């Protein structure tokens, strides 16, 4: 997700950056034997928030992915990287680490033009701030996410959703055309 897109629903966001993308998700799929769906996106990302009345600026380093399933559902997931991975953080002044122990969005089709969404967030804001101060900020941000998503998925010709779907279809078609041109060999696993 781009910083501009995230700013549409998260007024606290200061930076969003996909730092280390795994381009060959076939390895992840072979290792898991597709037990958890097909991994279509995987990488390490960074985000930072602005300071507010309740807390100072925070930063996170997360491993994130997208698992697609045959029934059309998907899980968008992430988990916080440990302190031993701090060398992966972008250069610059360090901020207090907030920790998303787990976050996941599950999208499940319920009809030809509808789906259910479930959002799970297990977050430690870091520092010594009582949760009764941070919880309202988090709840407000999640509500903003769902309001933004509702507007986005209304769609229609010329909408952001329509443009995204068109771009995805073109990318899939291009990928099919280039599939064997880019492969140097075929790996068979049993």
mmCIF file of N, CA and C in Angstrom, residues 111-171:
data_model
loop_
_atom_site.group_PDB
_atom_site.id
_atom_site.type_symbol
_atom_site.label_atom_id
_atom_site.label_comp_id
_atom_site.label_asym_id
_atom_site.label_seq_id
_atom_site.Cartn_x
_atom_site.Cartn_y
_atom_site.Cartn_z
ATOM 1 N N UNK A 111 -20.950 -13.835 -2.333
ATOM 2 C CA UNK A 111 -21.792 -13.805 -3.524
ATOM 3 C C UNK A 111 -20.975 -13.278 -4.680
ATOM 4 N N UNK A 112 -21.593 -13.130 -5.861
ATOM 5 C CA UNK A 112 -20.828 -12.683 -7.032
ATOM 6 C C UNK A 112 -20.245 -11.277 -6.885
ATOM 7 N N UNK A 113 -20.885 -10.427 -6.107
ATOM 8 C CA UNK A 113 -20.422 -9.045 -5.943
ATOM 9 C C UNK A 113 -20.355 -8.631 -4.477
ATOM 10 N N UNK A 114 -20.092 -9.596 -3.585
ATOM 11 C CA UNK A 114 -20.052 -9.251 -2.163
ATOM 12 C C UNK A 114 -19.039 -10.143 -1.444
ATOM 13 N N UNK A 115 -18.614 -9.678 -0.285
ATOM 14 C CA UNK A 115 -17.685 -10.444 0.533
ATOM 15 C C UNK A 115 -17.815 -10.003 1.981
ATOM 16 N N UNK A 116 -17.381 -10.870 2.874
ATOM 17 C CA UNK A 116 -17.261 -10.529 4.289
ATOM 18 C C UNK A 116 -15.800 -10.215 4.566
ATOM 19 N N UNK A 117 -15.579 -9.322 5.501
ATOM 20 C CA UNK A 117 -14.216 -8.965 5.911
ATOM 21 C C UNK A 117 -14.100 -9.129 7.418
ATOM 22 N N UNK A 118 -12.990 -9.718 7.839
ATOM 23 C CA UNK A 118 -12.689 -9.832 9.261
ATOM 24 C C UNK A 118 -11.315 -9.240 9.482
ATOM 25 N N UNK A 119 -11.208 -8.390 10.482
ATOM 26 C CA UNK A 119 -9.946 -7.717 10.765
ATOM 27 C C UNK A 119 -9.519 -8.066 12.177
ATOM 28 N N UNK A 120 -8.301 -8.548 12.320
ATOM 29 C CA UNK A 120 -7.747 -8.909 13.629
ATOM 30 C C UNK A 120 -6.490 -8.080 13.841
ATOM 31 N N UNK A 121 -6.377 -7.478 15.005
ATOM 32 C CA UNK A 121 -5.196 -6.678 15.331
ATOM 33 C C UNK A 121 -4.818 -6.938 16.774
ATOM 34 N N UNK A 122 -3.590 -7.383 16.972
ATOM 35 C CA UNK A 122 -3.042 -7.554 18.316
ATOM 36 C C UNK A 122 -1.829 -6.637 18.386
ATOM 37 N N UNK A 123 -1.964 -5.508 19.057
ATOM 38 C CA UNK A 123 -0.983 -4.440 18.995
ATOM 39 C C UNK A 123 -0.513 -4.033 20.379
ATOM 40 N N UNK A 124 0.782 -3.805 20.487
ATOM 41 C CA UNK A 124 1.382 -3.210 21.675
ATOM 42 C C UNK A 124 1.967 -1.882 21.217
ATOM 43 N N UNK A 125 1.446 -0.776 21.720
ATOM 44 C CA UNK A 125 1.870 0.550 21.256
ATOM 45 C C UNK A 125 3.281 0.920 21.700
ATOM 46 N N UNK A 126 3.823 0.201 22.640
ATOM 47 C CA UNK A 126 5.172 0.508 23.118
ATOM 48 C C UNK A 126 5.160 1.638 24.124
ATOM 49 N N UNK A 127 6.213 1.763 24.877
ATOM 50 C CA UNK A 127 6.304 2.814 25.886
ATOM 51 C C UNK A 127 5.497 2.468 27.114
ATOM 52 N N UNK A 128 5.231 3.495 27.916
ATOM 53 C CA UNK A 128 4.514 3.294 29.175
ATOM 54 C C UNK A 128 3.163 3.985 29.182
ATOM 55 N N UNK A 129 2.499 3.966 28.064
ATOM 56 C CA UNK A 129 1.207 4.640 27.952
ATOM 57 C C UNK A 129 0.104 3.655 28.333
ATOM 58 N N UNK A 130 -0.792 4.040 29.231
ATOM 59 C CA UNK A 130 -1.884 3.144 29.612
ATOM 60 C C UNK A 130 -2.804 2.861 28.422
ATOM 61 N N UNK A 131 -3.302 1.646 28.358
ATOM 62 C CA UNK A 131 -4.134 1.248 27.215
ATOM 63 C C UNK A 131 -5.430 2.048 27.128
ATOM 64 N N UNK A 132 -5.948 2.565 28.243
ATOM 65 C CA UNK A 132 -7.179 3.351 28.159
ATOM 66 C C UNK A 132 -6.967 4.650 27.378
ATOM 67 N N UNK A 133 -5.706 5.067 27.203
ATOM 68 C CA UNK A 133 -5.416 6.244 26.380
ATOM 69 C C UNK A 133 -5.189 5.874 24.909
ATOM 70 N N UNK A 134 -4.574 4.728 24.670
ATOM 71 C CA UNK A 134 -4.254 4.354 23.286
ATOM 72 C C UNK A 134 -5.408 3.650 22.574
ATOM 73 N N UNK A 135 -6.239 2.929 23.308
ATOM 74 C CA UNK A 135 -7.317 2.167 22.685
ATOM 75 C C UNK A 135 -8.252 3.038 21.844
ATOM 76 N N UNK A 136 -8.704 4.208 22.331
ATOM 77 C CA UNK A 136 -9.590 5.026 21.485
ATOM 78 C C UNK A 136 -8.937 5.458 20.166
ATOM 79 N N UNK A 137 -7.636 5.723 20.193
ATOM 80 C CA UNK A 137 -6.931 6.114 18.964
ATOM 81 C C UNK A 137 -6.921 4.942 17.983
ATOM 82 N N UNK A 138 -6.638 3.753 18.471
ATOM 83 C CA UNK A 138 -6.603 2.563 17.614
ATOM 84 C C UNK A 138 -7.993 2.266 17.062
ATOM 85 N N UNK A 139 -9.012 2.310 17.914
ATOM 86 C CA UNK A 139 -10.382 2.045 17.464
ATOM 87 C C UNK A 139 -10.795 3.051 16.398
ATOM 88 N N UNK A 140 -10.477 4.304 16.587
ATOM 89 C CA UNK A 140 -10.817 5.331 15.602
ATOM 90 C C UNK A 140 -10.115 5.069 14.262
ATOM 91 N N UNK A 141 -8.863 4.662 14.307
ATOM 92 C CA UNK A 141 -8.112 4.362 13.083
ATOM 93 C C UNK A 141 -8.721 3.176 12.345
ATOM 94 N N UNK A 142 -9.098 2.122 13.065
ATOM 95 C CA UNK A 142 -9.704 0.949 12.436
ATOM 96 C C UNK A 142 -11.069 1.317 11.843
ATOM 97 N N UNK A 143 -11.852 2.125 12.558
ATOM 98 C CA UNK A 143 -13.132 2.590 12.004
ATOM 99 C C UNK A 143 -12.906 3.369 10.717
ATOM 100 N N UNK A 144 -11.901 4.206 10.698
ATOM 101 C CA UNK A 144 -11.578 4.971 9.483
ATOM 102 C C UNK A 144 -11.199 4.046 8.331
ATOM 103 N N UNK A 145 -10.462 2.983 8.645
ATOM 104 C CA UNK A 145 -10.098 1.992 7.626
ATOM 105 C C UNK A 145 -11.355 1.392 6.999
ATOM 106 N N UNK A 146 -12.317 0.984 7.812
ATOM 107 C CA UNK A 146 -13.527 0.370 7.279
ATOM 108 C C UNK A 146 -14.402 1.372 6.526
ATOM 109 N N UNK A 147 -14.448 2.617 6.968
ATOM 110 C CA UNK A 147 -15.199 3.637 6.212
ATOM 111 C C UNK A 147 -14.562 3.855 4.844
ATOM 112 N N UNK A 148 -13.243 3.922 4.814
ATOM 113 C CA UNK A 148 -12.521 4.084 3.550
ATOM 114 C C UNK A 148 -12.771 2.881 2.640
ATOM 115 N N UNK A 149 -12.689 1.676 3.205
ATOM 116 C CA UNK A 149 -12.901 0.460 2.411
ATOM 117 C C UNK A 149 -14.311 0.413 1.835
ATOM 118 N N UNK A 150 -15.289 0.833 2.621
ATOM 119 C CA UNK A 150 -16.680 0.824 2.139
ATOM 120 C C UNK A 150 -16.820 1.724 0.906
ATOM 121 N N UNK A 151 -16.262 2.923 0.969
ATOM 122 C CA UNK A 151 -16.312 3.833 -0.180
ATOM 123 C C UNK A 151 -15.554 3.253 -1.373
ATOM 124 N N UNK A 152 -14.397 2.665 -1.101
ATOM 125 C CA UNK A 152 -13.547 2.108 -2.154
ATOM 126 C C UNK A 152 -14.269 0.980 -2.895
ATOM 127 N N UNK A 153 -14.905 0.084 -2.156
ATOM 128 C CA UNK A 153 -15.506 -1.088 -2.766
ATOM 129 C C UNK A 153 -16.873 -0.829 -3.381
ATOM 130 N N UNK A 154 -17.440 0.373 -3.204
ATOM 131 C CA UNK A 154 -18.654 0.716 -3.937
ATOM 132 C C UNK A 154 -18.336 0.704 -5.428
ATOM 133 N N UNK A 155 -17.146 1.159 -5.766
ATOM 134 C CA UNK A 155 -16.612 1.025 -7.127
ATOM 135 C C UNK A 155 -17.376 1.823 -8.164
ATOM 136 N N UNK A 156 -17.531 1.196 -9.328
ATOM 137 C CA UNK A 156 -18.149 1.857 -10.471
ATOM 138 C C UNK A 156 -17.092 2.238 -11.491
ATOM 139 N N UNK A 157 -17.528 2.477 -12.710
ATOM 140 C CA UNK A 157 -16.591 2.843 -13.775
ATOM 141 C C UNK A 157 -15.800 4.090 -13.406
ATOM 142 N N UNK A 158 -14.487 4.025 -13.622
ATOM 143 C CA UNK A 158 -13.607 5.157 -13.342
ATOM 144 C C UNK A 158 -13.178 5.284 -11.890
ATOM 145 N N UNK A 159 -13.675 4.387 -11.018
ATOM 146 C CA UNK A 159 -13.320 4.453 -9.596
ATOM 147 C C UNK A 159 -11.928 3.875 -9.379
ATOM 148 N N UNK A 160 -11.399 4.082 -8.176
ATOM 149 C CA UNK A 160 -10.110 3.487 -7.809
ATOM 150 C C UNK A 160 -10.168 1.968 -7.919
ATOM 151 N N UNK A 161 -11.282 1.374 -7.496
ATOM 152 C CA UNK A 161 -11.441 -0.078 -7.568
ATOM 153 C C UNK A 161 -11.430 -0.550 -9.018
ATOM 154 N N UNK A 162 -12.151 0.131 -9.874
ATOM 155 C CA UNK A 162 -12.191 -0.229 -11.293
ATOM 156 C C UNK A 162 -10.799 -0.157 -11.916
ATOM 157 N N UNK A 163 -10.056 0.892 -11.606
ATOM 158 C CA UNK A 163 -8.694 1.046 -12.122
ATOM 159 C C UNK A 163 -7.794 -0.077 -11.613
ATOM 160 N N UNK A 164 -7.949 -0.432 -10.338
ATOM 161 C CA UNK A 164 -7.144 -1.511 -9.752
ATOM 162 C C UNK A 164 -7.444 -2.841 -10.441
ATOM 163 N N UNK A 165 -8.719 -3.154 -10.620
ATOM 164 C CA UNK A 165 -9.094 -4.425 -11.247
ATOM 165 C C UNK A 165 -8.575 -4.494 -12.678
ATOM 166 N N UNK A 166 -8.666 -3.404 -13.417
ATOM 167 C CA UNK A 166 -8.147 -3.359 -14.784
ATOM 168 C C UNK A 166 -6.639 -3.583 -14.799
ATOM 169 N N UNK A 167 -5.924 -2.936 -13.893
ATOM 170 C CA UNK A 167 -4.465 -3.089 -13.814
ATOM 171 C C UNK A 167 -4.088 -4.523 -13.433
ATOM 172 N N UNK A 168 -4.831 -5.128 -12.491
ATOM 173 C CA UNK A 168 -4.558 -6.509 -12.093
ATOM 174 C C UNK A 168 -4.772 -7.472 -13.259
ATOM 175 N N UNK A 169 -5.857 -7.275 -14.009
ATOM 176 C CA UNK A 169 -6.134 -8.148 -15.155
ATOM 177 C C UNK A 169 -5.027 -8.033 -16.195
ATOM 178 N N UNK A 170 -4.559 -6.814 -16.458
ATOM 179 C CA UNK A 170 -3.464 -6.614 -17.410
ATOM 180 C C UNK A 170 -2.187 -7.270 -16.908
ATOM 181 N N UNK A 171 -1.907 -7.132 -15.610
ATOM 182 C CA UNK A 171 -0.710 -7.732 -15.033
ATOM 183 C C UNK A 171 -0.761 -9.257 -15.132
#
